[in-house]
Structure formats: C-alpha cells, structure tokens
mmCIF file of C-alpha atoms in Angstrom:
data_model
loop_
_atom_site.group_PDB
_atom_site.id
_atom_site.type_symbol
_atom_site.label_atom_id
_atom_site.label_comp_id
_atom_site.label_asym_id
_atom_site.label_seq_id
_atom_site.Cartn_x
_atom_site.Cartn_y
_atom_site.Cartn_z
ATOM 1 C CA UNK A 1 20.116 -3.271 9.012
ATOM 2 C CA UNK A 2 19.958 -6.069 6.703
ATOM 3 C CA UNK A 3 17.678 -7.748 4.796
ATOM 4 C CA UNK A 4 17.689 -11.169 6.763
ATOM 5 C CA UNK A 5 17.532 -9.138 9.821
ATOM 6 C CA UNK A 6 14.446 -7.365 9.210
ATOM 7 C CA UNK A 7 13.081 -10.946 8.038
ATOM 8 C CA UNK A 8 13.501 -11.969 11.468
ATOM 9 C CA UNK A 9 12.479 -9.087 12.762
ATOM 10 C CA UNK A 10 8.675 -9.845 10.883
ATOM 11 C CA UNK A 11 8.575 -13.604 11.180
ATOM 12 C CA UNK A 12 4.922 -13.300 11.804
ATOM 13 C CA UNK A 13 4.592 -11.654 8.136
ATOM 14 C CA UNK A 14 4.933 -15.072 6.569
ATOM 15 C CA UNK A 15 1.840 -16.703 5.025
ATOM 16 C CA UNK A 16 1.509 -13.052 3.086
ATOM 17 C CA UNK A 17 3.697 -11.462 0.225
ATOM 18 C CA UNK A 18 5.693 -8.655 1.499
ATOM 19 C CA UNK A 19 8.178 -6.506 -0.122
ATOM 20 C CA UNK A 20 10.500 -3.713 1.583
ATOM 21 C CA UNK A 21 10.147 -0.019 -0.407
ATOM 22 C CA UNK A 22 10.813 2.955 0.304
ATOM 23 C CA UNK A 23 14.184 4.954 1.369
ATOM 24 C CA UNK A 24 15.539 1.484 2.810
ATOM 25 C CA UNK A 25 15.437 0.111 -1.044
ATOM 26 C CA UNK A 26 16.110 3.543 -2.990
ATOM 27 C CA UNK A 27 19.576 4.489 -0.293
ATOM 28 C CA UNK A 28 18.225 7.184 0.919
ATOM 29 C CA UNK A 29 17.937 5.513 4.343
ATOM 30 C CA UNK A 30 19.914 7.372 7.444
ATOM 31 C CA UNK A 31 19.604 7.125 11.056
ATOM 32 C CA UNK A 32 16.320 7.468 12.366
ATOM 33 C CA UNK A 33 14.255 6.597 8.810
ATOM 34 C CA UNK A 34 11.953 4.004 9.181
ATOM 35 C CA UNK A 35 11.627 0.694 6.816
ATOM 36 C CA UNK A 36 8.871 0.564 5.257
ATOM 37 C CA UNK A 37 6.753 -2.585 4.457
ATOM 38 C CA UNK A 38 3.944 -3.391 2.194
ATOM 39 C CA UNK A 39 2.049 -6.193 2.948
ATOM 40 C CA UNK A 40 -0.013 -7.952 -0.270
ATOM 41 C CA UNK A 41 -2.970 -9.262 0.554
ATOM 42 C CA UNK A 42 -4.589 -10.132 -2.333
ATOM 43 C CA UNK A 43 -8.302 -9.695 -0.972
ATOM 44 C CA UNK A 44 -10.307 -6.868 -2.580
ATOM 45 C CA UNK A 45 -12.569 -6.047 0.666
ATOM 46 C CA UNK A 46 -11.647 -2.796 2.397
ATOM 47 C CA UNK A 47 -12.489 -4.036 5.793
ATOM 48 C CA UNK A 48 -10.951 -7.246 5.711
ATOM 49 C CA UNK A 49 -7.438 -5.525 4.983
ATOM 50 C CA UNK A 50 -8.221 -3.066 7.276
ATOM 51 C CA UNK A 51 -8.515 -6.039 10.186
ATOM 52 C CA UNK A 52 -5.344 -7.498 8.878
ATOM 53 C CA UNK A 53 -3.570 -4.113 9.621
ATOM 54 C CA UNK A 54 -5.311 -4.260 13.137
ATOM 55 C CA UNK A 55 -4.032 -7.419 14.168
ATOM 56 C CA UNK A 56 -0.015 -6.625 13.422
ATOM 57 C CA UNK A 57 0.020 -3.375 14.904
ATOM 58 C CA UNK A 58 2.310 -3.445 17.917
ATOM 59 C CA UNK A 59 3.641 -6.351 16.811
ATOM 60 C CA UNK A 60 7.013 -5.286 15.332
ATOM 61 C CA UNK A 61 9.288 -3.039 16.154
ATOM 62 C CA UNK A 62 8.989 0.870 16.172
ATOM 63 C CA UNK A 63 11.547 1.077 12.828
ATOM 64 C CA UNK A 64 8.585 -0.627 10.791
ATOM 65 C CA UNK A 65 5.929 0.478 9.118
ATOM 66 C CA UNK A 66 4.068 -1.577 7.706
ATOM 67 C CA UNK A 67 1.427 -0.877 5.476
ATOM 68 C CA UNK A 68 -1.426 -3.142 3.309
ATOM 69 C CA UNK A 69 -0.441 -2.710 -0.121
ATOM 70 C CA UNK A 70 -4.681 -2.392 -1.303
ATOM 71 C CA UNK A 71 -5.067 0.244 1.258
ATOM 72 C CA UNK A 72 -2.530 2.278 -0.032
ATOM 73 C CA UNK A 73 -3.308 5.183 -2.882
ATOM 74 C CA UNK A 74 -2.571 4.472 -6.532
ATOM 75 C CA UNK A 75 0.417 6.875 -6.330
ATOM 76 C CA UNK A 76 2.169 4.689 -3.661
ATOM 77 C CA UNK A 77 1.337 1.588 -5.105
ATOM 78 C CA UNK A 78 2.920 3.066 -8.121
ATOM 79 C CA UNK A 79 6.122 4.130 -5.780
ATOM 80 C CA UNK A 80 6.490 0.506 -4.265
ATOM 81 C CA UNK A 81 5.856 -1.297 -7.560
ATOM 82 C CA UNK A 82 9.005 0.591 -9.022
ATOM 83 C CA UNK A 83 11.323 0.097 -6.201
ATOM 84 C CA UNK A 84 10.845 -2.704 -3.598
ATOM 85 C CA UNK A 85 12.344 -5.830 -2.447
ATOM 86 C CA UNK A 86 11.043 -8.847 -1.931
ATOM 87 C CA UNK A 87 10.552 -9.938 2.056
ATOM 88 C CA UNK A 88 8.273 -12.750 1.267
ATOM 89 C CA UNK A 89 6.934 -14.659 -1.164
ATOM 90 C CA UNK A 90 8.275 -15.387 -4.539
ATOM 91 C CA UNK A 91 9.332 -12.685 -6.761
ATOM 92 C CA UNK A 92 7.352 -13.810 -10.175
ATOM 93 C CA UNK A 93 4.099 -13.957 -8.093
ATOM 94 C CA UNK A 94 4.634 -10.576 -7.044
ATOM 95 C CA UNK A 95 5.446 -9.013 -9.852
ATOM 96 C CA UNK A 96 2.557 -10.421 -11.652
ATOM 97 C CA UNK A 97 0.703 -9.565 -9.017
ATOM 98 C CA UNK A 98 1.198 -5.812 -9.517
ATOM 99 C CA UNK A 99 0.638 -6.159 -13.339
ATOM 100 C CA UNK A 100 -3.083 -4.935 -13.044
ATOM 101 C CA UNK A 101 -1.600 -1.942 -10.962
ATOM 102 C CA UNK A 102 0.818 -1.111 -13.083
ATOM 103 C CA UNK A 103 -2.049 -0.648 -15.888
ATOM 104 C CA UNK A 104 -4.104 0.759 -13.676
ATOM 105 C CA UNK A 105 -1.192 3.754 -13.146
ATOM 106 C CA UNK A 106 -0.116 3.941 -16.783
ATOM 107 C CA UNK A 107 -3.712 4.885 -17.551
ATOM 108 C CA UNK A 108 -4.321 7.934 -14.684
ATOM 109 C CA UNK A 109 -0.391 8.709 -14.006
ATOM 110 C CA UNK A 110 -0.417 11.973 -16.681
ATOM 111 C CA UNK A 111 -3.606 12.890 -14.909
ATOM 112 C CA UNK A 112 -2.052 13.249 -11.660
ATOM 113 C CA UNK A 113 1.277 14.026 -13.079
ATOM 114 C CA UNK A 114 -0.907 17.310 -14.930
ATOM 115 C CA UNK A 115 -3.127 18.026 -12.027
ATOM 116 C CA UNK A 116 -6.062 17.032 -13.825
ATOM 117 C CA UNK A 117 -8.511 17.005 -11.207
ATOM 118 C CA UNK A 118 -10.030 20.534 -10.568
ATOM 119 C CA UNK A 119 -11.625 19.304 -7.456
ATOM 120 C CA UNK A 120 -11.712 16.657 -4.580
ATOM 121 C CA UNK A 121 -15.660 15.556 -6.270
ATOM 122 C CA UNK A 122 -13.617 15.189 -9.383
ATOM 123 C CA UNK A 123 -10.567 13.174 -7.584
ATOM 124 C CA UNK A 124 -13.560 11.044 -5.544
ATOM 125 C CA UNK A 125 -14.926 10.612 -8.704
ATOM 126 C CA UNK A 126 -12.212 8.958 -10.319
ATOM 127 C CA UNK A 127 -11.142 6.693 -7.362
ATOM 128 C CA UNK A 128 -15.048 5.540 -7.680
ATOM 129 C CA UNK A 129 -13.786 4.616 -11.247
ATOM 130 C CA UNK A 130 -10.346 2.892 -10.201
ATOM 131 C CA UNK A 131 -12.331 1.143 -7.825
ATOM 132 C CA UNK A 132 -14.943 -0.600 -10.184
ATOM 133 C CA UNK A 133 -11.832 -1.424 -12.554
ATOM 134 C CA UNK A 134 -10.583 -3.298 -9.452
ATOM 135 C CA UNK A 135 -13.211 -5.007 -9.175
ATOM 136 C CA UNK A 136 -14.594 -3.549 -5.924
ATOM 137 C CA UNK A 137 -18.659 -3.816 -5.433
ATOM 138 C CA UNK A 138 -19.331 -1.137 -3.595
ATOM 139 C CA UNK A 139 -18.712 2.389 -4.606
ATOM 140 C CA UNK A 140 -17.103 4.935 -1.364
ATOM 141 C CA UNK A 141 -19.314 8.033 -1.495
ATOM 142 C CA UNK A 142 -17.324 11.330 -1.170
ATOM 143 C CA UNK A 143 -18.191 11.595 2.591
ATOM 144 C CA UNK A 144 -17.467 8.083 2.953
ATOM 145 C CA UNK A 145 -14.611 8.810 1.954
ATOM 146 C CA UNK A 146 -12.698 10.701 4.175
ATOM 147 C CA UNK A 147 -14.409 8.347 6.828
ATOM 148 C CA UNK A 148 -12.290 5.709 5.842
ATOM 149 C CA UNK A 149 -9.311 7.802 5.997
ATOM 150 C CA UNK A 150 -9.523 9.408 8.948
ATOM 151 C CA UNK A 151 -9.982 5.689 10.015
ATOM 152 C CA UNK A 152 -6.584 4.682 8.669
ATOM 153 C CA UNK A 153 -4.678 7.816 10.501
ATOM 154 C CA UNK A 154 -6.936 6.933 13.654
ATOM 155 C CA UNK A 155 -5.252 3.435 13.214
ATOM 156 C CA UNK A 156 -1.588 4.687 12.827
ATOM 157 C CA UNK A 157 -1.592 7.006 15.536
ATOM 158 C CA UNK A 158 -2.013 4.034 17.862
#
C-alpha cells in the first residue's frame, strides 16, 4: 500500500499531525502487518487524548492502528521519533515537536536500556517524574495507574 493511499484511507486525520511508524516505515512490513499511525495531539490532558482516540475508533479500516502519540510510553515515542513518516502536517513542525521527547529519552534511555528500575513503585515513580517534566498537573498514583491502562486495552479491544 502506498503512502497516498493510506492518506485517503484517513482523510478524517487531517486537522492533526500524523506520521506512519512502525514495520510499514522500517520494511519489515508483510502480508497481514498492520500500519501503524501516531496521531500528535499536542494537548497535555490524559483524558482529552483519550476522547480523541474514542471518537476515530471504527473509523478506518482494520489494517490501521492508530494510536495518540501522548498516550503512548516513552519507549515508543522514542521508536516513532526515530523512524516515521510524515501523513500530515508539515515535517519541521513535527520534528520540533518531538524535540522535548527526544530529551526527555536521552535522559532515562540507559535506565531502561540497564534495567534500572528494581520495581514497578520505582518505574511508577519515575513516570510521576517524566510526567511533571511534561508539564502534566496531576501526578497518576501507582494504582491509578494501571487504571488508566487497563482503560487503554479496554479501548483497543473494541
């Protein structure tokens, strides 16, 4: 499939940034993979992103999966910031855009990369600190926590 075709394909993306990552932009994509999507946002508030994933499920076809680029984990950000191509929007936006990720992932990647965190209080402890650095308000408690993502999974099972 090509690029123009999966822009079709999400017409009702535009108004957002989106890039393409994934095994679609690294080659690795065969029959059956999926194309992944992230969708940018911009807005800080977990809810709000979460409502903007809500209102484009079902709306594109089964190959897609599209994701919010906030929602997503450090370590994916990471992934799509290094490989992706741009759906829409304008590529020097974007990539200044993901400038405060990229710090943000230069300063924790050797953490991960060593297994730094002993435990998941330790790993909730640091997103609580990524999340003030990104300017988030309110701080996810541990239990919280997986709340949020067994929302997310509730909302991709659907």
């Amino acid at each position: 499939m090509d690029l123009e075709q999966i822009k079709d394909d999400l017409v009702f993306l535009r108004g957002y940034d989106a890039v393409v990552f994934g095994s679609y932009v690294t080659g690795d994509f065969r029959d059956g993979s999926d194309i992944d999507i992230a969708l940018i946002t911009r807005i800080k508030d977990y809810e709000k992103n979460l409502d903007i994933l809500k209102s484009f499920i079902g709306r594109a076809p089964a190959v897609y999966d599209i994701r919010v680029f906030e929602l997503l984990p450090l370590k994916i950000k990471a992934s799509v910031m290094d490989n992706y191509i741009v759906l829409c929007g304008a590529l020097p936006d974007i990539s200044e855009y993901f400038y405060h990720y990229r710090k943000l992932w230069g300063d924790c990647k050797h953490r991960v990369a060593a297994g730094y965190f002993g435990s998941y209080r330790e790993q909730v402890a640091a997103i609580q600190r990524f999340k003030r650095l990104e300017g988030h308000i309110d701080i996810v408690k541990a239990q919280d926590h997986t709340d949020h993502h067994r929302k997310i999974e509730r909302l991709v099972q659907m």
